[in-house]
Short mmCIF file of C-alpha atoms in Angstrom, two decimals:
data_model
loop_
_atom_site.label_atom_id
_atom_site.label_comp_id
_atom_site.label_asym_id
_atom_site.label_seq_id
_atom_site.Cartn_x
_atom_site.Cartn_y
_atom_site.Cartn_z
CA UNK A 1 -43.04 37.53 21.81
CA UNK A 2 -39.34 37.08 22.42
CA UNK A 3 -38.70 40.55 20.99
CA UNK A 4 -40.77 42.09 23.79
CA UNK A 5 -37.60 41.80 25.89
CA UNK A 6 -36.23 44.66 23.77
CA UNK A 7 -39.48 46.56 23.10
CA UNK A 8 -41.97 46.46 25.98
CA UNK A 9 -42.18 48.40 29.22
CA UNK A 10 -41.11 51.73 30.63
CA UNK A 11 -37.46 50.68 30.93
CA UNK A 12 -37.35 49.86 27.23
CA UNK A 13 -38.02 53.45 26.13
CA UNK A 14 -34.32 53.86 25.15
CA UNK A 15 -34.56 50.70 23.06
CA UNK A 16 -37.71 51.96 21.34
CA UNK A 17 -35.95 55.21 20.53
CA UNK A 18 -33.29 53.23 18.70
CA UNK A 19 -35.90 51.26 16.79
CA UNK A 20 -37.52 54.56 15.83
CA UNK A 21 -34.13 55.75 14.57
CA UNK A 22 -34.53 52.91 12.07
CA UNK A 23 -37.88 54.33 11.01
CA UNK A 24 -40.06 51.86 12.90
CA UNK A 25 -43.55 52.97 13.94
CA UNK A 26 -45.35 52.12 17.15
CA UNK A 27 -47.52 49.75 15.11
CA UNK A 28 -44.47 47.86 13.86
CA UNK A 29 -43.14 47.53 17.38
CA UNK A 30 -46.28 45.58 18.27
CA UNK A 31 -45.45 42.93 15.67
CA UNK A 32 -42.92 40.06 15.62
CA UNK A 33 -39.37 40.93 14.57
CA UNK A 34 -38.16 38.48 11.92
CA UNK A 35 -34.45 38.32 11.16
CA UNK A 36 -33.60 37.89 7.48
CA UNK A 37 -30.16 36.27 7.40
CA UNK A 38 -28.78 37.21 4.00
CA UNK A 39 -25.38 35.96 2.79
CA UNK A 40 -25.39 38.18 -0.31
CA UNK A 41 -22.03 39.41 -1.57
CA UNK A 42 -20.37 40.38 -4.84
CA UNK A 43 -17.70 37.68 -5.11
CA UNK A 44 -19.70 34.42 -4.83
CA UNK A 45 -21.85 33.66 -7.91
CA UNK A 46 -24.35 31.73 -5.81
CA UNK A 47 -24.89 34.82 -3.64
CA UNK A 48 -24.88 37.68 -6.12
CA UNK A 49 -28.69 37.75 -6.41
CA UNK A 50 -29.59 37.00 -2.80
CA UNK A 51 -30.44 40.66 -2.12
CA UNK A 52 -33.31 40.36 -4.58
CA UNK A 53 -34.53 37.19 -2.88
CA UNK A 54 -34.18 38.80 0.55
CA UNK A 55 -36.45 41.64 -0.62
CA UNK A 56 -39.00 39.04 -1.74
CA UNK A 57 -38.78 37.39 1.69
CA UNK A 58 -39.31 40.76 3.38
CA UNK A 59 -42.40 41.35 1.24
CA UNK A 60 -43.76 37.99 2.37
CA UNK A 61 -43.06 38.76 6.05
CA UNK A 62 -44.84 42.12 5.76
CA UNK A 63 -47.82 40.58 3.96
CA UNK A 64 -48.20 38.14 6.85
CA UNK A 65 -47.97 40.83 9.53
CA UNK A 66 -44.33 40.72 10.61
CA UNK A 67 -41.47 43.20 10.63
CA UNK A 68 -38.40 42.02 8.69
CA UNK A 69 -34.92 43.08 9.79
CA UNK A 70 -32.03 42.02 7.55
CA UNK A 71 -28.43 41.29 8.46
CA UNK A 72 -25.54 39.71 6.62
CA UNK A 73 -23.30 36.66 6.79
CA UNK A 74 -19.93 35.85 5.28
CA UNK A 75 -19.65 33.31 2.46
CA UNK A 76 -16.70 31.65 0.73
CA UNK A 77 -16.82 30.56 -2.94
CA UNK A 78 -15.15 27.15 -2.95
CA UNK A 79 -14.40 27.37 -6.67
CA UNK A 80 -12.53 30.66 -6.32
CA UNK A 81 -10.83 29.44 -3.11
CA UNK A 82 -9.77 26.15 -4.72
CA UNK A 83 -6.13 24.99 -4.88
CA UNK A 84 -4.57 27.85 -2.89
CA UNK A 85 -4.51 29.02 0.73
CA UNK A 86 -8.09 30.26 0.46
CA UNK A 87 -9.48 26.73 0.59
CA UNK A 88 -8.16 26.33 4.14
CA UNK A 89 -10.83 28.84 5.18
CA UNK A 90 -13.82 27.23 3.48
CA UNK A 91 -14.86 24.52 5.95
CA UNK A 92 -13.64 26.65 8.85
CA UNK A 93 -16.03 29.43 7.79
CA UNK A 94 -18.97 27.19 8.71
CA UNK A 95 -18.34 27.77 12.42
CA UNK A 96 -18.01 31.54 12.02
CA UNK A 97 -21.32 31.64 10.14
CA UNK A 98 -23.14 29.68 12.85
CA UNK A 99 -21.61 31.80 15.63
CA UNK A 100 -22.37 35.12 13.93
CA UNK A 101 -26.04 34.24 13.35
CA UNK A 102 -26.36 33.16 16.97
CA UNK A 103 -24.90 36.47 18.11
CA UNK A 104 -27.21 38.61 15.97
CA UNK A 105 -30.38 36.67 16.81
CA UNK A 106 -29.76 36.54 20.56
CA UNK A 107 -28.42 40.08 20.91
CA UNK A 108 -31.52 41.56 19.26
CA UNK A 109 -34.17 39.25 20.74
CA UNK A 110 -35.58 38.20 17.36
CA UNK A 111 -38.83 36.24 17.18
CA UNK A 112 -38.02 34.18 14.09
CA UNK A 113 -35.55 33.84 11.22
CA UNK A 114 -35.55 33.35 7.47
CA UNK A 115 -32.22 32.12 6.12
CA UNK A 116 -31.50 33.36 2.58
CA UNK A 117 -28.52 31.26 1.70
CA UNK A 118 -26.51 29.35 -0.88
CA UNK A 119 -23.23 27.49 -1.29
CA UNK A 120 -21.19 24.84 0.37
CA UNK A 121 -20.45 25.87 3.96
CA UNK A 122 -23.03 28.61 4.31
CA UNK A 123 -26.09 26.34 4.21
CA UNK A 124 -24.79 23.94 6.89
CA UNK A 125 -23.44 26.84 8.97
CA UNK A 126 -26.89 28.40 8.99
CA UNK A 127 -28.57 25.06 9.72
CA UNK A 128 -26.23 24.70 12.70
CA UNK A 129 -27.30 28.16 13.88
CA UNK A 130 -30.98 27.29 13.42
CA UNK A 131 -30.59 24.13 15.51
CA UNK A 132 -28.62 25.95 18.19
CA UNK A 133 -31.00 28.92 18.49
CA UNK A 134 -34.20 26.87 18.22
CA UNK A 135 -36.25 29.84 17.04
CA UNK A 136 -39.05 29.43 14.48
CA UNK A 137 -37.25 29.60 11.14
CA UNK A 138 -37.30 28.61 7.51
CA UNK A 139 -34.71 28.37 4.72
CA UNK A 140 -34.82 29.63 1.15
CA UNK A 141 -31.77 29.00 -1.03
CA UNK A 142 -30.56 31.06 -3.95
CA UNK A 143 -31.10 28.08 -6.24
CA UNK A 144 -28.89 26.28 -8.76
CA UNK A 145 -27.08 27.85 -11.68
CA UNK A 146 -28.14 26.73 -15.14
CA UNK A 147 -25.69 24.55 -17.03
CA UNK A 148 -23.61 26.27 -19.69
CA UNK A 149 -23.27 25.18 -23.31
CA UNK A 150 -20.05 24.67 -25.24
CA UNK A 151 -19.28 22.69 -28.36
CA UNK A 152 -22.79 21.27 -28.57
CA UNK A 153 -22.84 19.90 -25.02
CA UNK A 154 -23.80 21.16 -21.59
CA UNK A 155 -20.97 22.04 -19.22
CA UNK A 156 -20.43 23.40 -15.73
CA UNK A 157 -17.59 24.37 -13.41
CA UNK A 158 -16.32 20.79 -13.10
CA UNK A 159 -15.64 20.70 -16.84
CA UNK A 160 -13.35 23.71 -16.44
CA UNK A 161 -11.24 21.96 -13.81
CA UNK A 162 -11.09 18.81 -15.94
CA UNK A 163 -10.23 20.85 -19.02
CA UNK A 164 -7.01 22.03 -17.36
CA UNK A 165 -5.85 18.40 -17.17
CA UNK A 166 -6.99 17.81 -20.74
CA UNK A 167 -4.86 20.70 -22.00
CA UNK A 168 -1.85 19.43 -20.04
CA UNK A 169 -2.32 15.98 -21.60
CA UNK A 170 -2.64 17.42 -25.11
CA UNK A 171 -6.26 16.31 -25.38
CA UNK A 172 -7.65 19.86 -25.65
CA UNK A 173 -6.37 23.13 -27.11
CA UNK A 174 -5.88 26.29 -25.10
CA UNK A 175 -8.26 28.08 -27.48
CA UNK A 176 -11.02 25.62 -26.60
CA UNK A 177 -10.20 26.05 -22.93
CA UNK A 178 -10.66 29.81 -23.30
CA UNK A 179 -13.91 29.29 -25.17
CA UNK A 180 -15.30 27.01 -22.47
CA UNK A 181 -14.19 29.48 -19.81
CA UNK A 182 -16.68 31.99 -21.22
CA UNK A 183 -19.58 29.52 -21.25
CA UNK A 184 -19.28 27.14 -18.31
CA UNK A 185 -20.93 29.35 -15.67
CA UNK A 186 -23.64 31.34 -17.49
CA UNK A 187 -25.03 33.28 -14.53
CA UNK A 188 -25.86 33.44 -10.84
CA UNK A 189 -26.67 30.43 -8.68
CA UNK A 190 -24.96 27.48 -7.04
CA UNK A 191 -22.82 25.56 -9.57
CA UNK A 192 -25.12 23.46 -11.75
CA UNK A 193 -24.37 19.85 -10.73
CA UNK A 194 -25.04 17.81 -7.60
CA UNK A 195 -22.06 19.43 -5.94
CA UNK A 196 -21.98 20.35 -2.24
CA UNK A 197 -24.07 23.55 -2.40
CA UNK A 198 -26.95 21.95 -4.27
CA UNK A 199 -26.62 18.80 -2.17
CA UNK A 200 -27.15 20.80 1.01
CA UNK A 201 -30.00 22.86 -0.46
CA UNK A 202 -31.76 19.63 -1.47
CA UNK A 203 -31.15 18.05 1.93
CA UNK A 204 -32.46 21.14 3.73
CA UNK A 205 -35.72 20.50 1.89
CA UNK A 206 -35.58 16.78 2.75
CA UNK A 207 -34.99 17.61 6.43
CA UNK A 208 -38.23 19.58 6.46
CA UNK A 209 -36.58 22.99 6.98
CA UNK A 210 -37.52 24.51 3.60
CA UNK A 211 -40.49 24.64 1.26
CA UNK A 212 -40.76 22.16 -1.64
CA UNK A 213 -38.65 23.34 -4.55
CA UNK A 214 -35.95 24.87 -2.37
CA UNK A 215 -33.27 22.53 -3.67
CA UNK A 216 -33.98 22.54 -7.38
CA UNK A 217 -35.83 25.64 -8.71
CA UNK A 218 -33.21 27.47 -10.85
CA UNK A 219 -31.74 30.69 -9.48
CA UNK A 220 -32.94 32.73 -12.47
CA UNK A 221 -36.54 31.48 -12.34
CA UNK A 222 -39.46 33.66 -11.25
CA UNK A 223 -40.61 30.62 -9.29
CA UNK A 224 -37.56 31.15 -7.05
CA UNK A 225 -38.81 34.67 -6.23
CA UNK A 226 -42.29 33.38 -5.51
CA UNK A 227 -40.79 30.72 -3.24
CA UNK A 228 -38.95 33.43 -1.32
CA UNK A 229 -42.18 35.38 -0.77
CA UNK A 230 -43.92 32.23 0.42
CA UNK A 231 -41.07 31.52 2.82
CA UNK A 232 -41.46 35.03 4.27
CA UNK A 233 -45.17 34.46 4.75
CA UNK A 234 -44.68 30.97 6.18
CA UNK A 235 -42.24 32.01 8.89
CA UNK A 236 -45.07 34.03 10.42
CA UNK A 237 -47.17 30.88 10.61
CA UNK A 238 -44.27 29.13 12.33
CA UNK A 239 -44.00 31.95 14.88
CA UNK A 240 -47.75 31.75 15.58
CA UNK A 241 -47.63 27.97 15.93
CA UNK A 242 -44.39 27.98 17.90
CA UNK A 243 -42.89 25.34 15.57
CA UNK A 244 -39.16 25.24 16.24
CA UNK A 245 -36.19 23.35 14.70
CA UNK A 246 -36.03 21.00 17.70
CA UNK A 247 -39.43 19.65 16.62
CA UNK A 248 -38.29 19.21 13.00
CA UNK A 249 -34.63 18.21 13.28
CA UNK A 250 -35.20 14.83 14.90
CA UNK A 251 -33.34 11.56 14.49
CA UNK A 252 -35.96 10.41 11.99
CA UNK A 253 -35.66 13.63 9.99
CA UNK A 254 -31.91 13.14 9.63
CA UNK A 255 -32.52 9.52 8.58
CA UNK A 256 -34.91 10.81 5.88
CA UNK A 257 -32.32 13.31 4.70
CA UNK A 258 -29.64 10.63 4.54
CA UNK A 259 -31.93 8.40 2.49
CA UNK A 260 -32.49 11.25 0.02
CA UNK A 261 -28.74 11.89 0.06
CA UNK A 262 -28.08 8.30 -1.03
CA UNK A 263 -30.84 8.31 -3.66
CA UNK A 264 -29.52 11.52 -5.22
CA UNK A 265 -25.81 10.65 -4.98
CA UNK A 266 -24.93 13.84 -3.13
CA UNK A 267 -21.52 15.27 -2.32
CA UNK A 268 -19.24 13.46 0.15
CA UNK A 269 -19.24 16.72 2.13
CA UNK A 270 -22.72 15.89 3.40
CA UNK A 271 -20.97 13.33 5.62
CA UNK A 272 -19.31 16.30 7.33
CA UNK A 273 -22.27 18.64 7.41
CA UNK A 274 -25.24 16.52 8.45
CA UNK A 275 -23.43 15.20 11.58
CA UNK A 276 -22.41 18.77 12.45
CA UNK A 277 -26.00 20.01 12.17
CA UNK A 278 -27.20 16.98 14.13
CA UNK A 279 -24.63 17.72 16.84
CA UNK A 280 -26.17 21.18 17.33
CA UNK A 281 -29.64 19.59 17.42
CA UNK A 282 -28.59 17.07 20.06
CA UNK A 283 -28.94 14.16 17.63
CA UNK A 284 -26.24 11.51 17.17
CA UNK A 285 -25.22 10.65 13.61
CA UNK A 286 -22.14 8.53 13.03
CA UNK A 287 -20.53 6.87 10.02
CA UNK A 288 -22.05 3.52 10.91
CA UNK A 289 -25.58 4.94 10.63
CA UNK A 290 -24.71 6.66 7.36
CA UNK A 291 -23.43 3.43 5.87
CA UNK A 292 -26.42 1.48 7.20
CA UNK A 293 -28.82 3.87 5.45
CA UNK A 294 -26.70 3.78 2.28
CA UNK A 295 -26.82 -0.02 2.23
CA UNK A 296 -30.63 -0.09 2.12
CA UNK A 297 -31.30 2.95 -0.10
CA UNK A 298 -31.26 2.63 -3.91
CA UNK A 299 -29.36 5.19 -5.96
CA UNK A 300 -31.97 6.75 -8.27
CA UNK A 301 -30.08 9.68 -9.82
CA UNK A 302 -26.81 10.21 -11.62
CA UNK A 303 -26.42 13.97 -11.70
CA UNK A 304 -23.20 15.73 -12.70
CA UNK A 305 -20.42 14.79 -11.99
CA UNK A 306 -21.74 11.20 -11.82
CA UNK A 307 -23.89 11.54 -14.96
CA UNK A 308 -25.14 13.86 -17.71
CA UNK A 309 -27.96 15.56 -15.79
CA UNK A 310 -28.07 18.84 -13.88
CA UNK A 311 -30.24 20.40 -11.19
CA UNK A 312 -32.49 22.00 -13.79
CA UNK A 313 -33.23 18.46 -15.04
CA UNK A 314 -33.99 17.25 -11.53
CA UNK A 315 -36.41 20.16 -11.13
CA UNK A 316 -38.15 19.23 -14.39
CA UNK A 317 -38.35 15.62 -13.20
CA UNK A 318 -40.32 16.57 -10.10
CA UNK A 319 -37.54 17.61 -7.74
CA UNK A 320 -37.04 16.38 -4.21
CA UNK A 321 -40.75 15.61 -3.62
CA UNK A 322 -40.68 13.14 -6.55
CA UNK A 323 -37.52 11.46 -5.22
CA UNK A 324 -39.00 11.23 -1.73
CA UNK A 325 -42.31 9.86 -3.06
CA UNK A 326 -40.39 7.12 -4.88
CA UNK A 327 -38.44 6.22 -1.73
CA UNK A 328 -41.67 6.20 0.26
CA UNK A 329 -43.06 3.47 -1.99
CA UNK A 330 -40.37 1.20 -0.56
CA UNK A 331 -41.00 2.27 3.03
CA UNK A 332 -37.64 4.06 3.21
CA UNK A 333 -38.93 7.30 4.76
CA UNK A 334 -40.76 8.30 7.92
CA UNK A 335 -43.83 10.18 6.68
CA UNK A 336 -45.45 11.45 9.88
CA UNK A 337 -42.75 14.02 10.67
CA UNK A 338 -43.48 17.76 10.97
CA UNK A 339 -41.99 20.22 8.48
CA UNK A 340 -41.89 24.00 8.11
CA UNK A 341 -44.72 23.81 5.58
CA UNK A 342 -47.03 23.14 8.51
CA UNK A 343 -47.74 19.73 7.01
CA UNK A 344 -46.08 16.37 7.49
CA UNK A 345 -43.54 14.83 5.14
CA UNK A 346 -46.22 12.48 3.85
CA UNK A 347 -48.63 15.34 3.16
CA UNK A 348 -45.91 17.29 1.35
CA UNK A 349 -45.18 14.46 -1.08
CA UNK A 350 -48.69 13.05 -1.49
CA UNK A 351 -49.52 12.61 -5.17
CA UNK A 352 -46.04 13.57 -6.36
CA UNK A 353 -44.80 11.61 -9.36
CA UNK A 354 -41.59 11.32 -11.37
CA UNK A 355 -41.98 13.40 -14.52
CA UNK A 356 -38.74 12.39 -16.23
CA UNK A 357 -37.76 8.77 -15.74
CA UNK A 358 -34.40 9.37 -17.42
CA UNK A 359 -33.44 11.73 -14.57
CA UNK A 360 -35.03 9.92 -11.60
CA UNK A 361 -35.16 6.14 -11.91
CA UNK A 362 -37.77 3.93 -10.36
CA UNK A 363 -36.86 2.34 -7.03
CA UNK A 364 -37.53 -0.97 -8.83
CA UNK A 365 -34.88 -0.17 -11.45
CA UNK A 366 -32.19 1.88 -9.66
CA UNK A 367 -28.67 2.58 -10.84
CA UNK A 368 -27.56 0.51 -7.87
CA UNK A 369 -29.38 -1.11 -4.94
CA UNK A 370 -27.26 0.87 -2.47
CA UNK A 371 -26.70 4.58 -2.08
CA UNK A 372 -24.43 7.07 -3.78
CA UNK A 373 -22.00 7.31 -0.84
CA UNK A 374 -20.02 4.53 0.83
CA UNK A 375 -18.15 4.48 4.14
CA UNK A 376 -14.89 2.50 3.98
CA UNK A 377 -12.87 1.15 6.90
CA UNK A 378 -9.70 -0.86 7.36
CA UNK A 379 -6.18 -0.60 8.69
CA UNK A 380 -5.61 2.58 6.65
CA UNK A 381 -8.79 4.25 7.93
CA UNK A 382 -9.69 2.73 11.32
CA UNK A 383 -12.29 5.44 11.99
CA UNK A 384 -13.57 5.53 8.42
CA UNK A 385 -13.32 7.24 5.05
CA UNK A 386 -15.92 8.23 2.47
CA UNK A 387 -16.26 7.86 -1.31
CA UNK A 388 -18.93 8.95 -3.79
CA UNK A 389 -19.43 5.43 -5.12
CA UNK A 390 -21.96 6.55 -7.74
CA UNK A 391 -19.22 8.60 -9.45
CA UNK A 392 -16.63 5.78 -9.53
CA UNK A 393 -16.02 3.88 -12.78
CA UNK A 394 -16.93 0.16 -12.50
CA UNK A 395 -13.33 -0.89 -13.15
CA UNK A 396 -12.15 1.13 -10.12
CA UNK A 397 -14.65 -0.22 -7.59
CA UNK A 398 -11.99 -2.75 -6.62
CA UNK A 399 -8.39 -1.63 -7.07
CA UNK A 400 -4.94 -2.61 -5.84
CA UNK A 401 -1.91 -0.49 -6.56
CA UNK A 402 1.27 1.17 -5.26
CA UNK A 403 1.06 4.39 -3.26
CA UNK A 404 2.52 7.69 -4.43
CA UNK A 405 2.61 9.72 -1.23
CA UNK A 406 2.50 13.52 -0.99
CA UNK A 407 2.43 15.73 2.09
CA UNK A 408 0.37 18.51 0.50
CA UNK A 409 -2.07 19.15 -2.31
CA UNK A 410 0.43 21.37 -4.12
CA UNK A 411 3.03 18.57 -4.29
CA UNK A 412 0.46 16.15 -5.69
CA UNK A 413 -0.90 18.55 -8.32
CA UNK A 414 2.63 19.32 -9.53
CA UNK A 415 3.30 15.60 -9.99
CA UNK A 416 -0.05 14.94 -11.69
CA UNK A 417 0.19 17.81 -14.16
CA UNK A 418 3.86 16.98 -14.69
CA UNK A 419 2.92 13.54 -15.99
CA UNK A 420 4.61 11.71 -13.11
CA UNK A 421 1.64 9.52 -12.13
CA UNK A 422 1.46 6.14 -13.84
CA UNK A 423 -1.62 4.03 -14.45
CA UNK A 424 -2.51 1.77 -11.55
CA UNK A 425 -1.06 4.11 -8.91
CA UNK A 426 -2.82 5.30 -5.80
CA UNK A 427 -2.13 8.98 -5.12
CA UNK A 428 -2.12 9.73 -1.37
CA UNK A 429 -2.38 13.33 -0.14
CA UNK A 430 -1.95 13.68 3.61
CA UNK A 431 -1.62 16.42 6.24
CA UNK A 432 -4.67 18.10 4.70
CA UNK A 433 -7.21 17.07 7.39
CA UNK A 434 -9.15 19.40 9.70
CA UNK A 435 -6.12 19.87 11.99
CA UNK A 436 -3.30 19.17 9.55
CA UNK A 437 -4.46 21.44 6.72
CA UNK A 438 -5.68 23.14 8.73
CA UNK A 439 -9.19 23.44 7.34
CA UNK A 440 -9.49 20.18 5.36
CA UNK A 441 -9.12 21.52 1.82
CA UNK A 442 -11.15 20.17 -1.07
CA UNK A 443 -9.13 18.31 -3.71
CA UNK A 444 -11.02 19.15 -6.89
CA UNK A 445 -7.89 20.20 -8.76
CA UNK A 446 -6.08 16.83 -8.46
CA UNK A 447 -9.22 14.74 -9.08
CA UNK A 448 -10.32 16.86 -12.04
CA UNK A 449 -6.79 16.92 -13.43
CA UNK A 450 -6.66 13.12 -13.35
CA UNK A 451 -10.05 12.96 -15.07
CA UNK A 452 -9.04 15.50 -17.69
CA UNK A 453 -5.89 13.52 -18.43
CA UNK A 454 -7.97 10.36 -18.88
CA UNK A 455 -6.64 8.66 -15.75
CA UNK A 456 -9.78 8.59 -13.61
CA UNK A 457 -10.37 4.93 -14.56
CA UNK A 458 -6.79 3.95 -13.75
CA UNK A 459 -5.65 6.01 -10.74
CA UNK A 460 -7.22 6.28 -7.28
CA UNK A 461 -6.76 9.25 -4.97
CA UNK A 462 -6.84 9.07 -1.16
CA UNK A 463 -6.66 11.93 1.31
CA UNK A 464 -7.34 12.92 4.90
CA UNK A 465 -8.65 16.11 3.33
CA UNK A 466 -11.90 16.13 1.40
CA UNK A 467 -13.27 16.37 -2.12
CA UNK A 468 -15.51 18.80 -3.90
CA UNK A 469 -18.97 17.57 -4.74
CA UNK A 470 -17.75 18.01 -8.31
CA UNK A 471 -15.05 15.36 -7.91
CA UNK A 472 -15.46 12.00 -9.64
CA UNK A 473 -13.41 8.82 -9.85
CA UNK A 474 -12.05 6.64 -7.05
CA UNK A 475 -11.61 9.67 -4.80
CA UNK A 476 -11.61 8.56 -1.17
CA UNK A 477 -11.52 11.30 1.45
CA UNK A 478 -11.96 12.04 5.15
CA UNK A 479 -9.44 9.31 6.07
CA UNK A 480 -9.62 9.17 9.85
CA UNK A 481 -7.67 9.47 12.04
CA UNK A 482 -5.91 12.11 9.93
CA UNK A 483 -2.14 12.18 9.51
CA UNK A 484 -1.62 15.13 11.86
CA UNK A 485 -3.18 13.07 14.66
CA UNK A 486 -1.09 9.97 13.98
CA UNK A 487 -3.46 8.00 11.81
CA UNK A 488 -1.87 5.17 9.78
CA UNK A 489 -1.95 7.38 6.67
CA UNK A 490 0.88 9.36 8.31
CA UNK A 491 3.34 6.47 7.89
CA UNK A 492 2.55 5.35 4.36
CA UNK A 493 5.56 5.16 2.05
CA UNK A 494 5.90 5.24 -1.72
CA UNK A 495 5.34 1.74 -3.07
CA UNK A 496 3.15 0.48 -0.22
CA UNK A 497 0.31 -1.50 -1.77
CA UNK A 498 -3.13 0.03 -1.21
CA UNK A 499 -6.19 -2.22 -1.42
CA UNK A 500 -9.54 -0.58 -2.22
CA UNK A 501 -12.76 -2.61 -2.16
CA UNK A 502 -15.75 -0.26 -2.36
CA UNK A 503 -18.47 -2.95 -2.65
CA UNK A 504 -17.20 -4.54 0.57
CA UNK A 505 -16.44 -1.19 2.22
CA UNK A 506 -12.73 -1.90 2.75
CA UNK A 507 -9.66 0.35 2.64
CA UNK A 508 -6.37 -1.27 3.61
CA UNK A 509 -2.64 -1.07 3.14
CA UNK A 510 -0.88 -4.41 2.65
CA UNK A 511 1.20 -4.12 5.81
CA UNK A 512 1.11 -6.16 8.99
CA UNK A 513 -0.22 -4.53 12.13
CA UNK A 514 3.27 -4.95 13.60
CA UNK A 515 4.85 -2.98 10.74
CA UNK A 516 2.28 -0.20 11.06
CA UNK A 517 2.90 0.00 14.81
CA UNK A 518 6.67 0.04 14.26
CA UNK A 519 6.38 2.95 11.86
CA UNK A 520 3.98 4.86 14.10
CA UNK A 521 6.35 4.45 17.07
CA UNK A 522 9.06 6.23 15.11
CA UNK A 523 6.69 8.95 13.74
CA UNK A 524 6.54 12.44 15.16
CA UNK A 525 3.85 15.00 14.25
CA UNK A 526 5.08 17.88 12.12
CA UNK A 527 4.83 21.44 13.35
CA UNK A 528 1.39 22.95 12.69
CA UNK A 529 1.33 24.76 9.35
CA UNK A 530 -0.54 27.72 10.85
CA UNK A 531 -0.33 28.71 14.51
CA UNK A 532 -1.85 32.21 14.59
CA UNK A 533 -5.20 33.76 13.84
CA UNK A 534 -8.50 32.03 13.28
CA UNK A 535 -7.04 28.96 11.56
CA UNK A 536 -4.58 28.48 14.41
CA UNK A 537 -7.46 28.44 16.91
CA UNK A 538 -9.51 26.23 14.59
CA UNK A 539 -6.73 23.65 14.31
CA UNK A 540 -6.45 23.44 18.10
CA UNK A 541 -10.17 22.83 18.69
CA UNK A 542 -11.61 21.04 15.66
CA UNK A 543 -12.68 17.39 15.95
CA UNK A 544 -12.03 14.54 13.54
CA UNK A 545 -13.70 14.40 10.13
CA UNK A 546 -15.36 11.18 11.29
CA UNK A 547 -17.28 13.32 13.82
CA UNK A 548 -18.24 16.08 11.36
CA UNK A 549 -15.20 18.31 12.05
CA UNK A 550 -17.11 20.22 14.71
CA UNK A 551 -15.61 22.62 17.22
CA UNK A 552 -15.62 21.10 20.69
#
């Protein structure tokens, strides 16, 4: 056992005395030490209940003969951090999470890990740590929040952001806004739609790093507690078998996850996170591969914000196993890959069927023959940009309009809520990339405000920052190279004509290459917005969004 390095032998008597200070018996010191990585806290709704799940995991570990030892991790709530300085820290927290787990697991010679996790950057941060450490491990998420109910319809956090725009446009009263505020988020869990947190929890299952049901069983369900116990028991089997992430997180496993991503219509943030996890696993994922998989994978689901369904519906419909079984019928998955269940992908999904055809469509009758995400390139984004095509109105799939250029999210939101954006415009928000932000803020406030004001079918929004999984409309993010690094987006001017062609994967500005070069020759990078502290260091070392915004 790896933990013997801290427990066995005469020279480890001081170490054993410290373990005994924790209440450990000699019998426990003969057993594997299993780290329970728990990101519970009292400010993130997706994490409020994780202590209860961690206790269930511990029970499972003990039942299977292991010794659980719990430690914590930070977690940022993207909703609470949205549209102020806090959002600069969200993506950047992913690296801190990965580093802190590495430190705790290596410093204490742990034999295996169970990750009890939820929410946008925490899941990928922990997956990065799992790949880096390569210890036997398994994931169990906190599960999705149930949708709320208001005015006879189901609602979630995205409706709150859109409601702000609706009030500003006179389409909704402030009393109704206050009423919805009390109903939109009815309890603990990751926000109810196919936003980034639930996207990553579903893809962790598709990667083979979690038990079936991890992505979709509601947070409040007893089945979620049973899943946590089973995960605690199963990690002991992984330790005995020596099954490690390097055997699971292969090129083919990432291809499977990307296929599920496209079928579900996941958040654009998965284009940042899966490459970052792959980087730690020594696997190469680039935008070309992502777009190749998108082109051949049908979009089977339209979950909020792209449609009327929520994660609880997806769970009722058969969850990720049903989606994967449908993709397998078309030969779109590799089925002989190992997973943390101890069985192959094919064995995990054998006999699984779609139980609600309104939620998961047949691969013979998809919403679209290509996936939910699209990678765009052109003279405005030479290294690529990403859009959640499944959440774009048909009339905006091809659009041509004049740019309204802003150098920060705050400037753009002020103009949008002030009624300054006209139909047909293309709002451009730059200097919000990984380096320029720094931290690559999500732009849910401007996209939701446009939707709430009824402009999501008339106005496109481009940024070198990124979007929440809750964003909808022609919202094109991750423009690379970013403005801070001298990408063409840095020299756009008001009135420049932007040409968007999502079906043909094009994003251009109607300028000659000579004019772009002339402008770039006269451009000088602005002073970094933040020079000190963690964000200052992050800005100096983070890579492009097209490479997953990893720290080199």
